[in-house]
CSV table of C-alpha atoms in Angstrom, one decimal:
chain,number,residue,atom,x,y,z
A,114,MET,CA,-14.4,-31.6,96.9
A,115,ASN,CA,-16.4,-35.0,96.9
A,116,GLU,CA,-15.7,-37.9,94.9
A,117,LYS,CA,-18.4,-39.1,92.2
A,118,ILE,CA,-18.8,-42.2,89.8
A,119,ILE,CA,-20.4,-40.8,86.2
A,120,LYS,CA,-21.2,-43.4,83.9
A,121,ILE,CA,-19.8,-42.4,80.1
A,122,PRO,CA,-21.6,-45.0,77.6
A,123,VAL,CA,-18.6,-44.2,75.1
A,124,TYR,CA,-15.0,-43.7,76.0
A,125,THR,CA,-11.9,-43.4,74.3
A,126,ILE,CA,-8.2,-44.2,75.9
A,127,ASN,CA,-5.6,-42.6,73.8
A,128,LEU,CA,-1.7,-43.8,74.3
A,129,ARG,CA,1.5,-42.7,72.2
A,130,LEU,CA,3.0,-45.8,70.2
A,131,TYR,CA,6.3,-46.4,70.2
A,132,PRO,CA,7.3,-48.6,67.2
A,133,ASN,CA,10.4,-49.9,65.9
A,134,LYS,CA,11.6,-48.4,62.4
A,135,GLU,CA,10.5,-51.9,60.8
A,136,GLN,CA,6.9,-51.4,62.6
A,137,LYS,CA,7.0,-47.8,61.2
A,138,GLY,CA,6.9,-48.9,57.8
A,139,MET,CA,4.6,-51.4,58.1
A,140,ILE,CA,2.1,-48.9,59.7
A,141,ASP,CA,3.0,-46.7,56.8
A,142,GLU,CA,2.2,-49.3,54.1
A,143,ILE,CA,-1.0,-50.1,55.5
A,144,ILE,CA,-2.4,-46.1,55.5
A,145,HIS,CA,-1.0,-45.9,52.4
A,146,ALA,CA,-2.7,-49.0,50.6
A,147,ILE,CA,-5.9,-48.4,52.6
A,148,GLN,CA,-5.5,-44.5,50.8
A,149,LYS,CA,-5.4,-46.2,47.7
A,150,ALA,CA,-8.3,-48.8,48.0
A,151,PHE,CA,-10.1,-45.9,48.8
A,152,ASN,CA,-9.4,-43.6,45.9
A,153,ILE,CA,-9.5,-46.3,43.4
A,154,THR,CA,-13.0,-47.2,45.2
A,155,VAL,CA,-14.2,-43.7,44.8
A,156,TYR,CA,-13.1,-43.2,40.7
A,157,GLU,CA,-14.7,-46.5,39.9
A,158,MET,CA,-17.8,-45.7,41.7
A,159,PHE,CA,-18.1,-42.1,39.9
A,160,GLN,CA,-16.9,-42.9,36.3
A,161,ASN,CA,-18.1,-46.3,35.8
A,162,GLN,CA,-20.9,-46.4,38.5
A,163,THR,CA,-19.2,-49.2,40.2
A,164,ASN,CA,-21.4,-50.1,43.8
A,165,THR,CA,-24.0,-47.9,42.7
A,166,ILE,CA,-28.2,-48.3,42.7
A,167,GLU,CA,-30.1,-46.8,39.7
A,168,LYS,CA,-33.0,-45.0,40.1
A,169,PRO,CA,-35.4,-42.9,37.8
A,170,ASP,CA,-35.0,-38.8,38.4
A,171,LYS,CA,-37.5,-37.3,39.8
A,172,LYS,CA,-36.7,-33.8,38.6
A,173,ASN,CA,-36.3,-35.3,34.7
A,174,GLU,CA,-38.7,-38.1,33.4
A,175,GLY,CA,-37.1,-40.6,31.3
A,176,GLN,CA,-33.3,-40.2,33.1
A,177,PHE,CA,-31.7,-42.2,35.7
A,178,VAL,CA,-29.1,-40.9,38.5
A,179,HIS,CA,-27.2,-43.4,40.7
A,180,PHE,CA,-26.8,-43.5,44.4
A,181,PRO,CA,-23.7,-44.4,46.3
A,182,ASN,CA,-23.9,-48.5,47.5
A,183,VAL,CA,-21.7,-48.3,50.2
A,184,ASN,CA,-22.6,-51.9,51.5
A,185,ALA,CA,-21.4,-53.7,48.3
A,186,MET,CA,-17.9,-52.2,48.6
A,187,ALA,CA,-17.7,-53.8,51.9
A,188,LYS,CA,-18.4,-57.2,50.6
A,189,LYS,CA,-16.3,-60.1,49.8
A,190,GLU,CA,-16.6,-60.2,46.0
A,191,TYR,CA,-15.7,-56.7,45.5
A,192,LEU,CA,-12.6,-56.8,48.2
A,193,ASP,CA,-11.6,-59.9,46.4
A,194,VAL,CA,-11.4,-57.7,42.8
A,195,LEU,CA,-9.6,-54.8,44.8
A,196,ARG,CA,-7.2,-57.0,46.0
A,197,GLU,CA,-5.9,-57.8,42.9
A,198,GLN,CA,-5.7,-54.4,41.7
A,199,VAL,CA,-4.1,-53.4,45.1
A,200,PRO,CA,-1.6,-56.2,46.0
A,201,GLU,CA,-0.4,-53.9,49.2
A,202,LEU,CA,-3.9,-54.7,50.6
A,203,LYS,CA,-2.4,-58.4,51.7
A,204,SER,CA,-0.8,-56.5,54.7
A,205,VAL,CA,-3.8,-54.5,55.7
A,206,PRO,CA,-6.5,-56.1,58.6
A,207,ALA,CA,-9.6,-57.4,56.9
A,208,GLY,CA,-11.3,-55.1,59.5
A,209,ALA,CA,-10.1,-52.1,58.2
A,210,LEU,CA,-11.7,-52.8,54.8
A,211,SER,CA,-14.8,-54.9,55.5
A,212,GLY,CA,-15.7,-53.8,58.9
A,213,LYS,CA,-18.5,-51.6,60.6
A,214,SER,CA,-15.8,-49.2,60.9
A,215,GLY,CA,-14.1,-49.6,58.3
A,216,ILE,CA,-13.1,-47.3,55.1
A,217,PHE,CA,-16.5,-47.9,53.5
A,218,LEU,CA,-19.3,-48.8,55.7
A,219,ARG,CA,-17.9,-45.5,58.3
A,220,ASP,CA,-15.5,-43.3,56.4
A,221,LEU,CA,-16.6,-42.8,53.0
A,222,SER,CA,-20.2,-42.9,54.2
A,223,LYS,CA,-19.6,-40.1,56.6
A,224,ARG,CA,-17.9,-38.4,53.7
A,225,LEU,CA,-21.1,-38.8,50.9
A,226,ASP,CA,-23.3,-37.5,54.0
A,227,ALA,CA,-21.3,-34.5,54.6
A,228,GLN,CA,-22.3,-33.7,51.2
A,229,VAL,CA,-26.4,-33.4,51.8
A,230,SER,CA,-27.9,-30.2,52.2
A,231,GLU,CA,-28.9,-29.2,55.6
A,232,LYS,CA,-32.6,-28.6,55.0
A,233,ASN,CA,-33.1,-32.1,54.3
A,234,THR,CA,-34.6,-33.6,57.3
A,235,ASN,CA,-32.7,-37.3,56.8
A,236,LYS,CA,-29.7,-35.8,57.3
A,237,LYS,CA,-27.3,-37.7,59.7
A,238,THR,CA,-23.3,-37.4,60.2
A,239,ASN,CA,-23.1,-40.8,61.5
A,240,GLY,CA,-22.8,-42.4,57.9
A,241,LYS,CA,-26.0,-44.2,57.9
A,242,GLY,CA,-28.0,-40.9,56.3
A,243,VAL,CA,-29.2,-40.3,53.0
A,244,LYS,CA,-26.8,-39.7,50.4
A,245,LYS,CA,-27.0,-37.4,47.3
A,246,PRO,CA,-26.8,-38.9,43.8
A,247,ILE,CA,-23.3,-39.0,42.2
A,248,GLU,CA,-24.2,-36.9,39.7
A,249,ASN,CA,-24.8,-34.1,42.2
A,250,SER,CA,-22.1,-35.2,44.4
A,251,LYS,CA,-18.1,-34.4,44.8
A,252,PRO,CA,-15.7,-37.4,44.4
A,253,PRO,CA,-14.1,-37.7,48.5
A,254,TYR,CA,-10.7,-38.4,47.4
A,255,TYR,CA,-7.8,-38.6,49.7
A,256,SER,CA,-4.7,-36.4,48.1
A,257,LYS,CA,-1.0,-35.1,49.1
A,258,SER,CA,-2.2,-32.2,50.7
A,259,HIS,CA,-5.1,-34.0,52.8
A,260,PRO,CA,-3.6,-37.3,52.9
A,261,ARG,CA,-5.6,-40.4,54.9
A,262,THR,CA,-3.7,-40.6,58.4
A,263,SER,CA,-5.3,-43.6,60.4
A,264,TYR,CA,-7.0,-47.4,60.3
A,265,SER,CA,-9.5,-48.6,62.4
A,266,TYR,CA,-10.6,-52.0,62.9
A,267,GLN,CA,-12.4,-54.7,65.6
A,268,GLU,CA,-10.0,-56.1,68.1
A,269,THR,CA,-10.1,-58.4,71.3
A,270,LEU,CA,-8.8,-57.4,74.7
A,271,SER,CA,-6.7,-60.4,74.7
A,272,LYS,CA,-4.2,-58.5,72.7
A,273,ILE,CA,-3.5,-56.1,75.6
A,274,THR,CA,-0.2,-56.9,77.9
A,275,PHE,CA,0.6,-54.9,80.7
A,276,LYS,CA,4.3,-54.5,82.2
A,277,ARG,CA,4.5,-55.9,85.5
A,278,ASP,CA,6.9,-53.2,86.7
A,279,ASN,CA,5.5,-50.3,84.9
A,280,ARG,CA,2.1,-49.4,85.1
A,281,ASN,CA,2.0,-46.7,82.7
A,282,VAL,CA,3.6,-49.2,79.8
A,283,ILE,CA,1.6,-51.8,77.7
A,284,TYR,CA,2.6,-53.7,74.9
A,285,PHE,CA,-0.7,-53.9,72.1
A,286,ASN,CA,-0.4,-57.0,69.8
A,287,LEU,CA,-1.4,-54.8,66.4
A,288,ALA,CA,-2.8,-57.3,63.4
A,289,LYS,CA,-0.3,-57.8,60.9
A,290,ILE,CA,2.2,-55.8,62.7
A,291,GLY,CA,3.0,-57.2,65.8
A,292,ASN,CA,3.4,-56.3,69.8
A,293,VAL,CA,3.8,-52.5,69.6
A,294,LYS,CA,4.8,-50.5,72.6
A,295,ALA,CA,2.4,-47.8,74.3
A,296,ARG,CA,2.6,-45.3,77.0
A,297,GLY,CA,0.1,-43.3,78.4
A,298,MET,CA,-1.8,-46.2,80.9
A,299,LYS,CA,-1.1,-45.1,84.3
A,300,GLY,CA,-3.9,-41.9,84.8
A,301,TYR,CA,-6.6,-44.1,83.2
A,302,LEU,CA,-5.6,-46.8,85.5
A,303,GLU,CA,-6.2,-44.4,88.4
A,304,GLN,CA,-9.5,-43.0,87.2
A,305,LEU,CA,-11.4,-45.3,84.9
A,306,ARG,CA,-13.6,-48.3,86.5
A,307,PHE,CA,-15.7,-50.9,84.8
A,308,ASP,CA,-18.3,-51.8,87.7
A,309,LEU,CA,-20.7,-49.6,89.8
A,310,PRO,CA,-19.2,-49.9,93.4
A,311,GLY,CA,-16.0,-48.5,91.4
A,312,ARG,CA,-13.4,-51.7,92.2
A,313,MET,CA,-12.5,-53.0,89.0
A,314,ASP,CA,-9.7,-51.2,87.2
A,315,PHE,CA,-9.1,-51.3,83.5
A,316,GLN,CA,-6.4,-53.9,83.7
A,317,GLU,CA,-8.8,-56.2,86.4
A,318,PHE,CA,-11.5,-55.5,83.4
A,319,VAL,CA,-9.2,-56.7,80.8
A,320,ASP,CA,-8.1,-60.1,82.7
A,321,LEU,CA,-11.8,-61.2,82.8
A,322,HIS,CA,-12.6,-59.8,79.6
A,323,LYS,CA,-10.5,-61.5,77.1
A,324,LYS,CA,-12.8,-62.1,74.5
A,325,GLN,CA,-14.5,-59.0,74.2
A,326,GLN,CA,-14.4,-57.0,71.2
A,327,ILE,CA,-13.0,-53.2,71.4
A,328,LEU,CA,-12.7,-50.6,68.3
A,329,VAL,CA,-8.7,-50.1,68.0
A,330,THR,CA,-7.6,-47.1,65.9
A,331,VAL,CA,-3.9,-46.2,64.7
A,332,LYS,CA,-3.0,-42.8,64.0
A,333,ARG,CA,0.1,-41.0,62.2
A,334,ASP,CA,0.7,-37.3,62.5
A,335,ASN,CA,2.6,-35.4,60.7
A,336,CYS,CA,5.5,-34.7,63.4
A,337,ASP,CA,6.1,-38.6,63.1
A,338,ASN,CA,4.5,-39.8,66.0
A,339,TYR,CA,2.2,-42.5,66.2
A,340,PHE,CA,-1.0,-43.3,68.5
A,341,LEU,CA,-3.1,-45.7,69.6
A,342,GLN,CA,-7.1,-45.3,70.2
A,343,LEU,CA,-9.1,-48.1,72.2
A,344,CYS,CA,-12.7,-47.1,71.9
A,345,LEU,CA,-14.6,-48.7,75.1
A,346,LYS,CA,-18.0,-48.8,76.3
A,347,ASP,CA,-19.9,-48.1,79.2
A,348,VAL,CA,-17.4,-46.9,81.2
A,349,TYR,CA,-17.6,-45.4,85.0
A,350,LYS,CA,-15.2,-42.6,85.8
A,351,ILE,CA,-13.8,-41.1,89.0
A,352,VAL,CA,-14.3,-37.4,89.2
A,353,LYS,CA,-14.2,-34.5,91.7
A,354,GLU,CA,-16.6,-31.5,92.4
A,355,ASN,CA,-17.2,-28.8,95.0
A,356,ASP,CA,-19.2,-29.2,97.8
A,357,ALA,CA,-21.1,-25.9,96.8
A,358,LYS,CA,-22.5,-25.5,93.4
A,359,LYS,CA,-24.3,-22.7,91.5
A,360,GLU,CA,-25.9,-21.5,88.3
A,361,ILE,CA,-23.4,-20.3,86.5
A,362,GLY,CA,-23.4,-17.9,83.0
A,363,VAL,CA,-20.5,-18.3,80.9
A,364,HIS,CA,-19.2,-15.4,78.0
A,365,ILE,CA,-16.6,-16.5,76.2
A,366,GLY,CA,-14.4,-13.7,74.6
A,367,ILE,CA,-11.2,-13.2,72.7
A,368,SER,CA,-9.0,-11.9,75.9
A,369,ALA,CA,-10.8,-14.3,78.6
A,370,ILE,CA,-13.6,-16.2,79.3
A,371,THR,CA,-15.8,-14.8,82.1
A,372,LEU,CA,-18.1,-16.2,84.8
A,373,SER,CA,-21.6,-14.3,86.2
A,374,ASP,CA,-19.7,-14.8,89.5
A,375,GLY,CA,-17.0,-12.8,88.7
A,376,THR,CA,-13.9,-15.5,87.4
A,377,ARG,CA,-11.9,-14.9,84.7
A,378,TYR,CA,-10.0,-17.0,82.7
A,379,GLU,CA,-7.2,-15.2,80.8
A,380,ASN,CA,-6.4,-16.0,77.5
A,381,PRO,CA,-2.6,-17.6,77.5
A,382,CYS,CA,-2.2,-16.4,74.2
A,383,PHE,CA,-0.6,-19.4,72.8
A,384,LYS,CA,0.0,-19.0,69.3
A,385,ASN,CA,2.4,-16.1,69.7
A,386,GLY,CA,3.5,-16.1,73.1
A,387,ASN,CA,2.8,-13.0,75.2
A,388,ASP,CA,6.9,-11.9,74.5
A,389,GLY,CA,6.4,-12.4,70.7
A,390,LYS,CA,9.0,-15.0,71.0
A,391,ILE,CA,7.1,-18.0,69.8
A,392,GLN,CA,6.3,-15.9,66.5
A,393,GLU,CA,9.6,-14.8,66.0
A,394,HIS,CA,10.5,-18.2,66.0
A,395,ARG,CA,7.9,-19.1,63.2
A,396,GLU,CA,9.0,-16.5,61.2
A,397,GLN,CA,12.8,-17.6,61.4
A,398,LEU,CA,11.8,-21.2,60.3
A,399,ASN,CA,9.6,-19.6,57.9
A,400,ARG,CA,12.1,-17.7,56.2
A,401,LYS,CA,14.7,-21.0,56.3
A,402,LEU,CA,11.9,-22.7,54.5
A,403,SER,CA,11.8,-20.2,51.6
A,404,ARG,CA,15.6,-20.5,51.1
A,405,MET,CA,16.0,-24.4,50.7
A,406,GLU,CA,15.7,-26.6,48.2
A,407,GLY,CA,11.7,-27.2,49.1
A,408,TYR,CA,8.1,-26.7,48.3
A,409,SER,CA,8.4,-23.2,50.0
A,410,ASN,CA,11.1,-21.8,47.9
A,411,PRO,CA,9.5,-20.5,44.5
A,412,LYS,CA,12.7,-21.5,42.8
A,413,PHE,CA,12.6,-25.0,43.6
A,414,ARG,CA,8.7,-24.9,42.7
A,415,LYS,CA,9.5,-23.7,39.3
A,416,LYS,CA,12.2,-26.0,38.7
A,417,LEU,CA,9.9,-28.6,39.8
A,418,LYS,CA,7.2,-27.9,37.3
A,419,GLU,CA,10.0,-27.8,34.6
A,420,SER,CA,10.9,-31.4,35.7
A,421,ARG,CA,7.7,-33.0,36.0
A,422,GLU,CA,6.7,-31.8,32.1
A,423,ASN,CA,10.0,-34.1,31.5
A,424,GLY,CA,9.1,-36.8,33.4
A,425,ILE,CA,11.4,-36.5,36.4
A,426,GLU,CA,10.1,-35.8,39.8
A,427,LEU,CA,12.6,-33.9,42.0
A,428,LYS,CA,12.8,-34.2,45.7
A,429,PRO,CA,13.4,-31.8,48.4
A,430,SER,CA,16.5,-31.9,50.3
A,431,LYS,CA,17.0,-33.5,53.8
A,432,ARG,CA,17.8,-30.0,55.3
A,433,TYR,CA,14.4,-28.6,54.0
A,434,LEU,CA,12.5,-31.9,55.8
A,435,LYS,CA,14.1,-31.6,58.8
A,436,THR,CA,13.4,-27.8,59.3
A,437,ARG,CA,9.8,-28.4,57.9
A,438,LEU,CA,9.5,-31.3,61.0
A,439,LYS,CA,10.8,-28.8,63.2
A,440,LYS,CA,7.9,-26.6,62.2
A,441,ALA,CA,5.5,-28.8,62.9
A,442,ARG,CA,6.4,-29.6,66.1
A,443,LEU,CA,6.3,-26.5,67.1
A,444,GLU,CA,2.7,-26.1,66.2
A,445,LYS,CA,2.0,-29.4,67.6
A,446,LYS,CA,3.3,-28.4,70.7
A,447,ILE,CA,1.3,-25.1,70.8
A,448,ALA,CA,-1.6,-27.0,70.0
A,449,ARG,CA,-1.0,-29.2,73.0
A,450,LYS,CA,-0.8,-26.7,75.2
A,451,ARG,CA,-4.0,-24.9,74.1
A,452,THR,CA,-6.0,-28.2,74.3
A,453,HIS,CA,-4.6,-28.8,77.6
A,454,HIS,CA,-5.5,-25.0,78.9
A,455,THR,CA,-8.9,-25.7,77.0
A,456,GLU,CA,-9.8,-28.9,78.8
A,457,ASN,CA,-8.8,-27.8,82.4
A,458,VAL,CA,-11.0,-24.3,82.0
A,459,VAL,CA,-13.8,-26.2,81.5
A,460,LEU,CA,-13.7,-29.0,84.0
A,461,ASP,CA,-13.2,-26.3,86.3
A,462,ILE,CA,-16.5,-24.4,85.4
A,463,ILE,CA,-18.5,-27.8,85.3
A,464,LYS,CA,-17.3,-28.7,88.9
A,465,LYS,CA,-18.5,-26.0,90.5
A,466,SER,CA,-22.2,-25.8,88.4
A,467,ASP,CA,-25.3,-27.6,88.9
A,468,PHE,CA,-26.4,-25.5,85.7
A,469,ILE,CA,-24.5,-23.6,83.0
A,470,GLY,CA,-25.7,-20.7,80.0
A,471,VAL,CA,-23.9,-20.2,77.2
A,472,GLU,CA,-23.5,-18.2,73.9
A,473,ASP,CA,-24.0,-20.7,71.1
A,474,LEU,CA,-21.4,-18.5,68.9
A,475,SER,CA,-21.2,-18.4,65.2
A,476,VAL,CA,-17.1,-19.0,65.0
A,477,LYS,CA,-17.0,-18.9,61.3
A,478,ASP,CA,-19.1,-15.7,60.6
A,479,MET,CA,-16.8,-13.9,63.3
A,480,TYR,CA,-13.7,-14.8,61.1
A,481,THR,CA,-15.3,-13.3,58.1
A,482,LYS,CA,-16.0,-9.6,60.2
A,483,ARG,CA,-12.6,-9.0,61.9
A,484,CYS,CA,-9.6,-8.3,61.1
A,485,LYS,CA,-6.6,-10.6,60.6
A,486,GLU,CA,-5.1,-9.4,64.4
A,487,LYS,CA,-8.3,-10.5,66.0
A,488,ASN,CA,-8.4,-13.7,63.4
A,489,ASN,CA,-5.4,-14.9,65.4
A,490,LYS,CA,-6.6,-14.1,68.7
A,491,LEU,CA,-9.9,-15.7,67.8
A,492,SER,CA,-8.3,-19.3,66.7
A,493,ASP,CA,-5.7,-19.1,69.5
A,494,VAL,CA,-8.9,-18.6,72.0
A,495,ALA,CA,-10.3,-21.6,70.3
A,496,MET,CA,-14.4,-20.5,71.1
A,497,GLY,CA,-16.0,-23.5,69.0
A,498,LYS,CA,-13.8,-26.2,70.9
A,499,THR,CA,-14.3,-24.7,74.4
A,500,LEU,CA,-18.3,-24.7,73.3
A,501,ASP,CA,-18.1,-28.0,72.4
A,502,LEU,CA,-16.6,-29.3,75.2
A,503,LEU,CA,-18.7,-27.3,78.0
A,504,LYS,CA,-21.8,-29.3,75.8
A,505,GLN,CA,-19.9,-32.8,76.1
A,506,LYS,CA,-18.9,-32.7,79.6
A,507,GLY,CA,-22.4,-31.5,80.5
A,508,GLU,CA,-23.8,-34.9,79.3
A,509,GLN,CA,-21.5,-36.7,81.2
A,510,TYR,CA,-22.0,-34.7,84.7
A,511,ASP,CA,-25.5,-34.9,84.2
A,512,ILE,CA,-25.3,-30.7,84.0
A,513,PRO,CA,-27.9,-29.0,82.0
A,514,VAL,CA,-26.0,-26.9,79.4
A,515,ILE,CA,-28.1,-24.5,77.6
A,516,ALA,CA,-26.9,-22.9,74.4
A,517,ILE,CA,-28.8,-19.4,73.7
A,518,LYS,CA,-28.7,-17.2,70.2
A,519,PRO,CA,-26.1,-14.4,71.0
A,520,ILE,CA,-28.0,-11.5,72.8
A,521,GLU,CA,-26.7,-7.8,73.1
A,522,GLN,CA,-24.5,-6.4,75.3
A,523,SER,CA,-25.4,-6.2,79.0
A,524,THR,CA,-26.7,-2.6,80.4
A,525,ARG,CA,-27.0,-3.8,83.9
A,526,PHE,CA,-25.0,-2.1,86.3
A,527,GLU,CA,-23.8,-3.5,89.7
A,528,TYR,CA,-24.5,-1.5,92.6
A,529,GLY,CA,-21.6,-1.2,95.0
A,530,ASN,CA,-19.1,-2.4,92.3
A,531,GLY,CA,-17.8,-1.3,89.0
A,532,HIS,CA,-19.5,-2.0,85.8
A,533,ASP,CA,-17.8,-5.2,84.5
A,534,LYS,CA,-19.1,-5.3,81.1
A,535,THR,CA,-18.1,-8.8,80.5
A,536,VAL,CA,-19.7,-9.8,83.9
A,537,ASN,CA,-22.9,-8.1,83.4
A,538,MET,CA,-22.9,-10.7,79.7
A,539,ALA,CA,-22.5,-13.5,81.9
A,540,LYS,CA,-25.4,-12.7,83.9
A,541,ASN,CA,-27.3,-11.9,81.1
A,542,ILE,CA,-26.9,-15.2,79.3
A,543,LEU,CA,-27.9,-16.7,82.4
A,544,ASP,CA,-31.0,-15.3,82.9
A,545,VAL,CA,-32.2,-15.9,79.2
A,546,ALA,CA,-31.0,-19.5,79.7
A,547,LYS,CA,-32.8,-19.9,82.7
A,548,LYS,CA,-36.0,-18.6,80.9
A,549,GLU,CA,-35.5,-20.8,77.5
A,550,ASN,CA,-35.2,-23.6,79.9
A,551,ASP,CA,-37.7,-23.1,82.1
A,552,LYS,CA,-39.9,-22.7,78.4
A,553,ASN,CA,-38.7,-26.1,77.6
A,554,LYS,CA,-39.5,-28.1,80.2
């Protein structure tokens, strides 16, 4: 195995936050205030045409349409009015509202961009593309079923403090909150470098560039866990790769990922488990939830509907909330294991390849064509994420990843060996990918 230093234009450090009870309440208050301000702004834009630009309608003469003016929302004049309507915004960092990575210039803009048709050549997904008139758009509100879970703002590296006797722990001085403990830094200190010779680690870089700004994101998940993301630019990473590299075709199947050299990566079945114990535990939790005083119980939902008509809001029991948290943690653990397995498989493929051919599968269409049992297997194998990771890591490691249209099943046989359909499919994918790559040169 050889060591190599690669340059990554944008890299994100993910750390687990450990706020105290008071700090948790402050983070939750900030996220709730941002969600409230976002929804008020969207309502005013769609109902009263606030922060819009009026233009003549090209399809209907004499009529006008209104386009969103996202830049006006991030200006001081509108934000002062918004702070009067939502007093809780006083506890929100200013950059989370008015900054380039704030709720208006990035989040709202991206949500409006997503509604533009794919046929429009000016469509972009980074928040800087064309927008549809609000008359033809849907209000992108946050709701109880799809709440906001994070906020971002610009901060300097001077807010980071490293613990002397533990390289895995740092303290980050969050705006409006104070110093919060974060863990998970040790691996980044060993792998990341900030100069081409590969001598300066992240701690030395922070000590030398206290005034440099980075993008900070604070997140909360449905398991009551908190995370800190630090977005850095122009990062060098130490990676290991095999001495002998070769061209590889990748066939992503439901039961396994097969390579053209015969290597197979079996699907471990994280969702239900090979012995069915995970599925059994999930069913037990679902049965408990359906019998407790909570939203999963039909009797409780009926009571809730009647009480709301009388202006009374019923709350679920503490036992229900605890059981729901157990189920959320179970699903989170399964997702974490699946992500870890997928990343390891993709890295193993990347390290021994100098050219990769893969099918660009339409996973969404595959769900509609298959039965429920196979749909569960499709979601468990994470085909879409595997394809995205292959393309992303290919760019980072400077390895061409050619995605081709799905091809028909292989009819090639290997002499001397048995006929392995998936290996032959992977070889066919590699052949077609090489031909397409030669045409594009």
